[in-house]
Amino acid sequence: MDLPIVKRLKDDLQGLKYELTVKVPRDLHEAASHGDLSENAEYEAAKSRQEFLRARVGQIEGRIRELSMYTLSSIPEGVVAYGSRVTVTDIDEGDTIEFRIVFPEEVDAANGQISLSSPIGRALLNKTVGDEVEVQTPSGRKNYEIVGLTTLHDAREQSSAAKT
């Protein structure tokens, strides 16, 4: 089973490969038909786009290989890991915040989706309810207590139970 991010990256990759193998060659052919290539801005733009696409395809293929090593069974159970929803209380301020731990490609800080590799993500990783963590933020040190945790495994079980 592919993780959702792997599926999204594969979809993105398919679009980039189509552009690289169909659209850019068409653009290059059309630009070349205009004559002298040494002063042909359209041709240079298409060549530049082709280089960018090749590099991006390579990056995405590498990331898909890395992420394909993650399986549901490789994600720890009972502790904060990829896919976890973590509720923390700021010990000093009393505010409660919920985060979802995601891969860097899925980050959406405005919606509480933070990266495993962010300072808060690293501090929370492998922790459980009741644990306290200290995080260095741009506004200074923050101390949080984990007050709620739903792991990816818990969410899948709840989803399965809801379907029956």
Short mmCIF file of N, CA and C in Angstrom, two decimals, residues 14-151:
data_model
loop_
_atom_site.label_atom_id
_atom_site.label_comp_id
_atom_site.label_asym_id
_atom_site.label_seq_id
_atom_site.Cartn_x
_atom_site.Cartn_y
_atom_site.Cartn_z
N GLN A 14 3.96 11.73 -13.20
CA GLN A 14 3.33 11.40 -14.48
C GLN A 14 3.10 12.67 -15.31
N GLY A 15 2.63 13.73 -14.67
CA GLY A 15 2.41 15.00 -15.36
C GLY A 15 3.71 15.60 -15.87
N LEU A 16 4.75 15.55 -15.05
CA LEU A 16 6.04 16.10 -15.46
C LEU A 16 6.64 15.31 -16.62
N LYS A 17 6.50 13.98 -16.56
CA LYS A 17 7.04 13.15 -17.65
C LYS A 17 6.29 13.40 -18.96
N TYR A 18 4.98 13.62 -18.86
CA TYR A 18 4.22 13.94 -20.07
C TYR A 18 4.73 15.25 -20.68
N GLU A 19 4.90 16.25 -19.82
CA GLU A 19 5.40 17.53 -20.31
C GLU A 19 6.79 17.38 -20.92
N LEU A 20 7.65 16.59 -20.27
CA LEU A 20 9.02 16.39 -20.73
C LEU A 20 9.09 15.64 -22.06
N THR A 21 8.21 14.65 -22.24
CA THR A 21 8.30 13.81 -23.44
C THR A 21 7.37 14.24 -24.56
N VAL A 22 6.35 15.04 -24.29
CA VAL A 22 5.40 15.43 -25.33
C VAL A 22 5.42 16.94 -25.58
N LYS A 23 5.15 17.72 -24.54
CA LYS A 23 4.99 19.16 -24.72
C LYS A 23 6.31 19.87 -25.04
N VAL A 24 7.36 19.61 -24.27
CA VAL A 24 8.63 20.31 -24.48
C VAL A 24 9.23 19.96 -25.85
N PRO A 25 9.24 18.70 -26.27
CA PRO A 25 9.76 18.43 -27.63
C PRO A 25 8.98 19.17 -28.72
N ARG A 26 7.66 19.27 -28.52
CA ARG A 26 6.84 20.02 -29.48
C ARG A 26 7.25 21.48 -29.49
N ASP A 27 7.45 22.06 -28.28
CA ASP A 27 7.87 23.46 -28.18
C ASP A 27 9.26 23.67 -28.80
N LEU A 28 10.18 22.72 -28.56
CA LEU A 28 11.51 22.82 -29.14
C LEU A 28 11.45 22.76 -30.67
N HIS A 29 10.65 21.86 -31.20
CA HIS A 29 10.53 21.72 -32.65
C HIS A 29 9.95 23.01 -33.26
N GLU A 30 8.92 23.54 -32.62
CA GLU A 30 8.31 24.77 -33.12
C GLU A 30 9.29 25.94 -33.07
N ALA A 31 10.02 26.06 -31.96
CA ALA A 31 10.98 27.15 -31.81
C ALA A 31 12.13 27.01 -32.82
N ALA A 32 12.56 25.78 -33.06
CA ALA A 32 13.65 25.54 -34.02
C ALA A 32 13.22 25.90 -35.43
N SER A 33 11.95 25.76 -35.71
CA SER A 33 11.46 26.07 -37.06
C SER A 33 11.51 27.57 -37.36
N HIS A 34 11.74 28.39 -36.34
CA HIS A 34 11.82 29.83 -36.53
C HIS A 34 13.18 30.30 -37.00
N GLY A 35 14.11 29.37 -37.15
CA GLY A 35 15.41 29.74 -37.69
C GLY A 35 16.54 29.72 -36.68
N ASP A 36 17.44 30.70 -36.80
CA ASP A 36 18.69 30.80 -36.03
C ASP A 36 18.46 30.53 -34.54
N LEU A 37 19.09 29.46 -34.04
CA LEU A 37 18.90 29.07 -32.64
C LEU A 37 19.72 29.91 -31.68
N SER A 38 20.76 30.59 -32.17
CA SER A 38 21.64 31.35 -31.28
C SER A 38 20.94 32.56 -30.67
N GLU A 39 19.93 33.08 -31.33
CA GLU A 39 19.20 34.24 -30.80
C GLU A 39 17.71 33.95 -30.69
N ASN A 40 17.37 32.72 -30.36
CA ASN A 40 15.98 32.30 -30.33
C ASN A 40 15.55 32.12 -28.87
N ALA A 41 14.86 33.13 -28.34
CA ALA A 41 14.45 33.12 -26.94
C ALA A 41 13.48 31.97 -26.64
N GLU A 42 12.60 31.67 -27.57
CA GLU A 42 11.63 30.59 -27.36
C GLU A 42 12.36 29.24 -27.23
N TYR A 43 13.38 29.06 -28.07
CA TYR A 43 14.14 27.81 -28.03
C TYR A 43 14.90 27.71 -26.71
N GLU A 44 15.53 28.80 -26.29
CA GLU A 44 16.27 28.82 -25.03
C GLU A 44 15.34 28.56 -23.85
N ALA A 45 14.15 29.13 -23.88
CA ALA A 45 13.18 28.92 -22.80
C ALA A 45 12.75 27.45 -22.75
N ALA A 46 12.51 26.86 -23.91
CA ALA A 46 12.11 25.45 -23.95
C ALA A 46 13.25 24.55 -23.47
N LYS A 47 14.49 24.85 -23.86
CA LYS A 47 15.64 24.06 -23.39
C LYS A 47 15.80 24.19 -21.87
N SER A 48 15.61 25.40 -21.36
CA SER A 48 15.71 25.63 -19.92
C SER A 48 14.61 24.84 -19.19
N ARG A 49 13.39 24.86 -19.73
CA ARG A 49 12.30 24.11 -19.12
C ARG A 49 12.59 22.61 -19.15
N GLN A 50 13.18 22.14 -20.24
CA GLN A 50 13.53 20.73 -20.37
C GLN A 50 14.55 20.33 -19.29
N GLU A 51 15.55 21.16 -19.06
CA GLU A 51 16.55 20.88 -18.02
C GLU A 51 15.91 20.85 -16.64
N PHE A 52 15.04 21.83 -16.38
CA PHE A 52 14.35 21.87 -15.10
C PHE A 52 13.52 20.61 -14.89
N LEU A 53 12.76 20.22 -15.91
CA LEU A 53 11.91 19.03 -15.80
C LEU A 53 12.72 17.77 -15.56
N ARG A 54 13.84 17.63 -16.25
CA ARG A 54 14.69 16.45 -16.04
C ARG A 54 15.18 16.39 -14.59
N ALA A 55 15.60 17.53 -14.06
CA ALA A 55 16.08 17.57 -12.68
C ALA A 55 14.95 17.26 -11.71
N ARG A 56 13.79 17.84 -11.95
CA ARG A 56 12.64 17.62 -11.06
C ARG A 56 12.18 16.17 -11.09
N VAL A 57 12.16 15.57 -12.27
CA VAL A 57 11.79 14.15 -12.40
C VAL A 57 12.75 13.29 -11.58
N GLY A 58 14.05 13.58 -11.69
CA GLY A 58 15.05 12.84 -10.91
C GLY A 58 14.83 12.99 -9.41
N GLN A 59 14.53 14.22 -8.97
CA GLN A 59 14.28 14.46 -7.54
C GLN A 59 13.06 13.67 -7.07
N ILE A 60 11.98 13.74 -7.82
CA ILE A 60 10.75 13.06 -7.40
C ILE A 60 10.94 11.55 -7.42
N GLU A 61 11.61 11.02 -8.43
CA GLU A 61 11.86 9.57 -8.47
C GLU A 61 12.67 9.13 -7.25
N GLY A 62 13.66 9.92 -6.87
CA GLY A 62 14.47 9.61 -5.69
C GLY A 62 13.64 9.66 -4.42
N ARG A 63 12.79 10.66 -4.31
CA ARG A 63 11.94 10.79 -3.12
C ARG A 63 10.93 9.65 -3.05
N ILE A 64 10.38 9.24 -4.18
CA ILE A 64 9.45 8.11 -4.20
C ILE A 64 10.16 6.85 -3.72
N ARG A 65 11.40 6.65 -4.17
CA ARG A 65 12.17 5.48 -3.70
C ARG A 65 12.36 5.53 -2.18
N GLU A 66 12.70 6.71 -1.65
CA GLU A 66 12.89 6.86 -0.20
C GLU A 66 11.60 6.58 0.56
N LEU A 67 10.51 7.18 0.10
CA LEU A 67 9.24 7.04 0.80
C LEU A 67 8.64 5.64 0.65
N SER A 68 9.01 4.94 -0.41
CA SER A 68 8.49 3.59 -0.63
C SER A 68 9.01 2.62 0.42
N MET A 69 10.07 2.99 1.11
CA MET A 69 10.59 2.14 2.19
C MET A 69 9.68 2.18 3.42
N TYR A 70 8.85 3.23 3.52
CA TYR A 70 7.92 3.34 4.64
C TYR A 70 6.69 2.49 4.34
N THR A 71 6.37 1.64 5.28
CA THR A 71 5.14 0.86 5.20
C THR A 71 4.42 1.07 6.51
N LEU A 72 3.18 0.69 6.54
CA LEU A 72 2.42 0.84 7.78
C LEU A 72 3.11 0.10 8.91
N SER A 73 3.68 -1.06 8.61
CA SER A 73 4.34 -1.84 9.67
C SER A 73 5.66 -1.21 10.13
N SER A 74 6.24 -0.33 9.31
CA SER A 74 7.50 0.31 9.72
C SER A 74 7.27 1.56 10.56
N ILE A 75 6.01 1.99 10.66
CA ILE A 75 5.69 3.17 11.45
C ILE A 75 5.39 2.72 12.88
N PRO A 76 6.13 3.26 13.87
CA PRO A 76 5.94 2.82 15.26
C PRO A 76 4.51 3.02 15.74
N GLU A 77 4.06 2.12 16.60
CA GLU A 77 2.72 2.22 17.18
C GLU A 77 2.81 2.79 18.60
N GLY A 78 1.80 3.54 18.98
CA GLY A 78 1.70 4.02 20.36
C GLY A 78 2.53 5.25 20.69
N VAL A 79 3.29 5.75 19.72
CA VAL A 79 4.11 6.95 19.92
C VAL A 79 3.93 7.88 18.73
N VAL A 80 4.35 9.12 18.90
CA VAL A 80 4.26 10.10 17.81
C VAL A 80 5.17 9.65 16.67
N ALA A 81 4.59 9.55 15.48
CA ALA A 81 5.32 9.18 14.27
C ALA A 81 4.55 9.75 13.08
N TYR A 82 4.98 9.42 11.88
CA TYR A 82 4.29 9.90 10.68
C TYR A 82 2.79 9.58 10.78
N GLY A 83 1.97 10.57 10.43
CA GLY A 83 0.52 10.38 10.39
C GLY A 83 -0.18 10.62 11.71
N SER A 84 0.57 10.84 12.78
CA SER A 84 -0.05 11.04 14.10
C SER A 84 -0.71 12.41 14.19
N ARG A 85 -1.82 12.43 14.93
CA ARG A 85 -2.44 13.69 15.35
C ARG A 85 -2.08 13.85 16.82
N VAL A 86 -1.41 14.95 17.12
CA VAL A 86 -0.89 15.17 18.47
C VAL A 86 -1.50 16.45 19.03
N THR A 87 -2.08 16.33 20.21
CA THR A 87 -2.60 17.51 20.89
C THR A 87 -1.64 17.84 22.03
N VAL A 88 -1.17 19.08 22.04
CA VAL A 88 -0.23 19.51 23.07
C VAL A 88 -0.79 20.74 23.78
N THR A 89 -0.37 20.87 25.02
CA THR A 89 -0.69 22.07 25.79
C THR A 89 0.61 22.81 26.04
N ASP A 90 0.61 24.10 25.74
CA ASP A 90 1.76 24.95 26.05
C ASP A 90 1.78 25.11 27.56
N ILE A 91 2.78 24.56 28.21
CA ILE A 91 2.84 24.52 29.67
C ILE A 91 2.85 25.93 30.26
N ASP A 92 3.51 26.87 29.61
CA ASP A 92 3.63 28.23 30.14
C ASP A 92 2.39 29.08 29.87
N GLU A 93 1.80 28.92 28.67
CA GLU A 93 0.68 29.77 28.25
C GLU A 93 -0.68 29.12 28.49
N GLY A 94 -0.72 27.80 28.54
CA GLY A 94 -1.98 27.09 28.72
C GLY A 94 -2.75 26.83 27.44
N ASP A 95 -2.22 27.31 26.31
CA ASP A 95 -2.90 27.09 25.03
C ASP A 95 -2.80 25.63 24.61
N THR A 96 -3.85 25.14 23.94
CA THR A 96 -3.85 23.79 23.41
C THR A 96 -3.79 23.87 21.89
N ILE A 97 -2.91 23.07 21.29
CA ILE A 97 -2.69 23.08 19.85
C ILE A 97 -2.70 21.64 19.35
N GLU A 98 -3.27 21.43 18.16
CA GLU A 98 -3.22 20.10 17.57
C GLU A 98 -2.35 20.15 16.32
N PHE A 99 -1.49 19.15 16.19
CA PHE A 99 -0.62 19.02 15.03
C PHE A 99 -0.87 17.67 14.37
N ARG A 100 -0.64 17.62 13.08
CA ARG A 100 -0.58 16.35 12.37
C ARG A 100 0.83 16.24 11.83
N ILE A 101 1.49 15.12 12.11
CA ILE A 101 2.88 14.92 11.71
C ILE A 101 2.90 14.34 10.29
N VAL A 102 3.57 15.05 9.38
CA VAL A 102 3.59 14.66 7.97
C VAL A 102 5.01 14.73 7.41
N PHE A 103 5.17 14.24 6.19
CA PHE A 103 6.44 14.37 5.49
C PHE A 103 6.57 15.81 4.98
N PRO A 104 7.80 16.28 4.72
CA PRO A 104 7.99 17.67 4.30
C PRO A 104 7.13 18.09 3.10
N GLU A 105 6.88 17.18 2.18
CA GLU A 105 6.09 17.51 0.99
C GLU A 105 4.62 17.79 1.31
N GLU A 106 4.17 17.41 2.49
CA GLU A 106 2.77 17.56 2.85
C GLU A 106 2.51 18.72 3.82
N VAL A 107 3.54 19.44 4.21
CA VAL A 107 3.42 20.48 5.23
C VAL A 107 2.39 21.54 4.82
N ASP A 108 1.55 21.87 5.77
CA ASP A 108 0.58 22.95 5.64
C ASP A 108 0.41 23.52 7.04
N ALA A 109 1.34 24.36 7.43
CA ALA A 109 1.39 24.87 8.80
C ALA A 109 0.10 25.57 9.20
N ALA A 110 -0.53 26.26 8.26
CA ALA A 110 -1.77 26.96 8.58
C ALA A 110 -2.86 26.00 9.02
N ASN A 111 -2.78 24.75 8.57
CA ASN A 111 -3.77 23.74 8.96
C ASN A 111 -3.20 22.73 9.96
N GLY A 112 -2.09 23.10 10.61
CA GLY A 112 -1.54 22.27 11.67
C GLY A 112 -0.75 21.07 11.20
N GLN A 113 -0.44 21.00 9.92
CA GLN A 113 0.36 19.88 9.40
C GLN A 113 1.83 20.29 9.43
N ILE A 114 2.59 19.61 10.31
CA ILE A 114 3.99 19.96 10.47
C ILE A 114 4.87 18.78 10.09
N SER A 115 6.06 19.09 9.66
CA SER A 115 7.01 18.08 9.19
C SER A 115 7.65 17.32 10.34
N LEU A 116 7.92 16.06 10.05
CA LEU A 116 8.71 15.23 10.97
C LEU A 116 10.04 15.90 11.30
N SER A 117 10.58 16.64 10.34
CA SER A 117 11.91 17.22 10.51
C SER A 117 11.89 18.66 11.03
N SER A 118 10.70 19.20 11.32
CA SER A 118 10.63 20.54 11.91
C SER A 118 11.07 20.45 13.37
N PRO A 119 11.42 21.57 13.97
CA PRO A 119 11.82 21.51 15.38
C PRO A 119 10.75 20.87 16.29
N ILE A 120 9.50 21.23 16.09
CA ILE A 120 8.43 20.65 16.91
C ILE A 120 8.26 19.17 16.57
N GLY A 121 8.28 18.84 15.29
CA GLY A 121 8.16 17.44 14.86
C GLY A 121 9.25 16.57 15.46
N ARG A 122 10.49 17.05 15.40
CA ARG A 122 11.62 16.28 15.97
C ARG A 122 11.46 16.10 17.47
N ALA A 123 11.00 17.16 18.15
CA ALA A 123 10.85 17.07 19.60
C ALA A 123 9.75 16.08 19.98
N LEU A 124 8.68 16.01 19.20
CA LEU A 124 7.55 15.14 19.51
C LEU A 124 7.78 13.69 19.11
N LEU A 125 8.65 13.47 18.14
CA LEU A 125 8.86 12.13 17.59
C LEU A 125 9.15 11.10 18.68
N ASN A 126 8.44 9.98 18.61
CA ASN A 126 8.59 8.84 19.54
C ASN A 126 8.15 9.15 20.97
N LYS A 127 7.42 10.22 21.17
CA LYS A 127 6.89 10.56 22.50
C LYS A 127 5.44 10.06 22.58
N THR A 128 4.88 10.09 23.79
CA THR A 128 3.50 9.64 23.99
C THR A 128 2.79 10.57 24.96
N VAL A 129 1.50 10.31 25.19
CA VAL A 129 0.70 11.14 26.09
C VAL A 129 1.35 11.21 27.46
N GLY A 130 1.42 12.45 28.00
CA GLY A 130 2.03 12.67 29.30
C GLY A 130 3.47 13.16 29.21
N ASP A 131 4.12 12.92 28.07
CA ASP A 131 5.51 13.38 27.91
C ASP A 131 5.54 14.89 27.73
N GLU A 132 6.61 15.48 28.21
CA GLU A 132 6.85 16.91 28.01
C GLU A 132 8.04 17.09 27.09
N VAL A 133 7.94 18.10 26.22
CA VAL A 133 9.04 18.39 25.29
C VAL A 133 9.35 19.87 25.34
N GLU A 134 10.61 20.17 25.05
CA GLU A 134 11.04 21.56 24.95
C GLU A 134 11.44 21.81 23.50
N VAL A 135 10.93 22.91 22.94
CA VAL A 135 11.18 23.22 21.53
C VAL A 135 11.72 24.64 21.42
N GLN A 136 12.79 24.79 20.64
CA GLN A 136 13.32 26.12 20.36
C GLN A 136 12.54 26.67 19.17
N THR A 137 11.80 27.74 19.37
CA THR A 137 11.03 28.36 18.29
C THR A 137 11.62 29.74 18.02
N PRO A 138 11.23 30.37 16.91
CA PRO A 138 11.73 31.72 16.63
C PRO A 138 11.41 32.71 17.75
N SER A 139 10.32 32.46 18.49
CA SER A 139 9.96 33.37 19.57
C SER A 139 10.51 32.94 20.92
N GLY A 140 11.38 31.94 20.92
CA GLY A 140 12.00 31.48 22.16
C GLY A 140 11.63 30.04 22.48
N ARG A 141 12.07 29.58 23.64
CA ARG A 141 11.80 28.19 24.04
C ARG A 141 10.34 28.03 24.45
N LYS A 142 9.76 26.91 23.99
CA LYS A 142 8.39 26.56 24.35
C LYS A 142 8.42 25.18 25.00
N ASN A 143 7.62 25.02 26.03
CA ASN A 143 7.49 23.73 26.71
C ASN A 143 6.07 23.23 26.50
N TYR A 144 5.97 22.03 25.95
CA TYR A 144 4.67 21.44 25.66
C TYR A 144 4.51 20.12 26.41
N GLU A 145 3.27 19.81 26.76
CA GLU A 145 2.93 18.49 27.27
C GLU A 145 1.97 17.86 26.28
N ILE A 146 2.24 16.60 25.94
CA ILE A 146 1.35 15.89 25.02
C ILE A 146 0.13 15.43 25.82
N VAL A 147 -1.05 15.91 25.40
CA VAL A 147 -2.29 15.59 26.12
C VAL A 147 -3.21 14.68 25.29
N GLY A 148 -2.89 14.51 24.02
CA GLY A 148 -3.70 13.64 23.17
C GLY A 148 -2.87 13.11 22.02
N LEU A 149 -3.13 11.86 21.64
CA LEU A 149 -2.38 11.26 20.54
C LEU A 149 -3.25 10.25 19.82
N THR A 150 -3.38 10.43 18.53
CA THR A 150 -4.01 9.44 17.67
C THR A 150 -2.99 9.11 16.61
N THR A 151 -2.47 7.88 16.65
CA THR A 151 -1.46 7.48 15.68
C THR A 151 -2.13 7.09 14.37
#
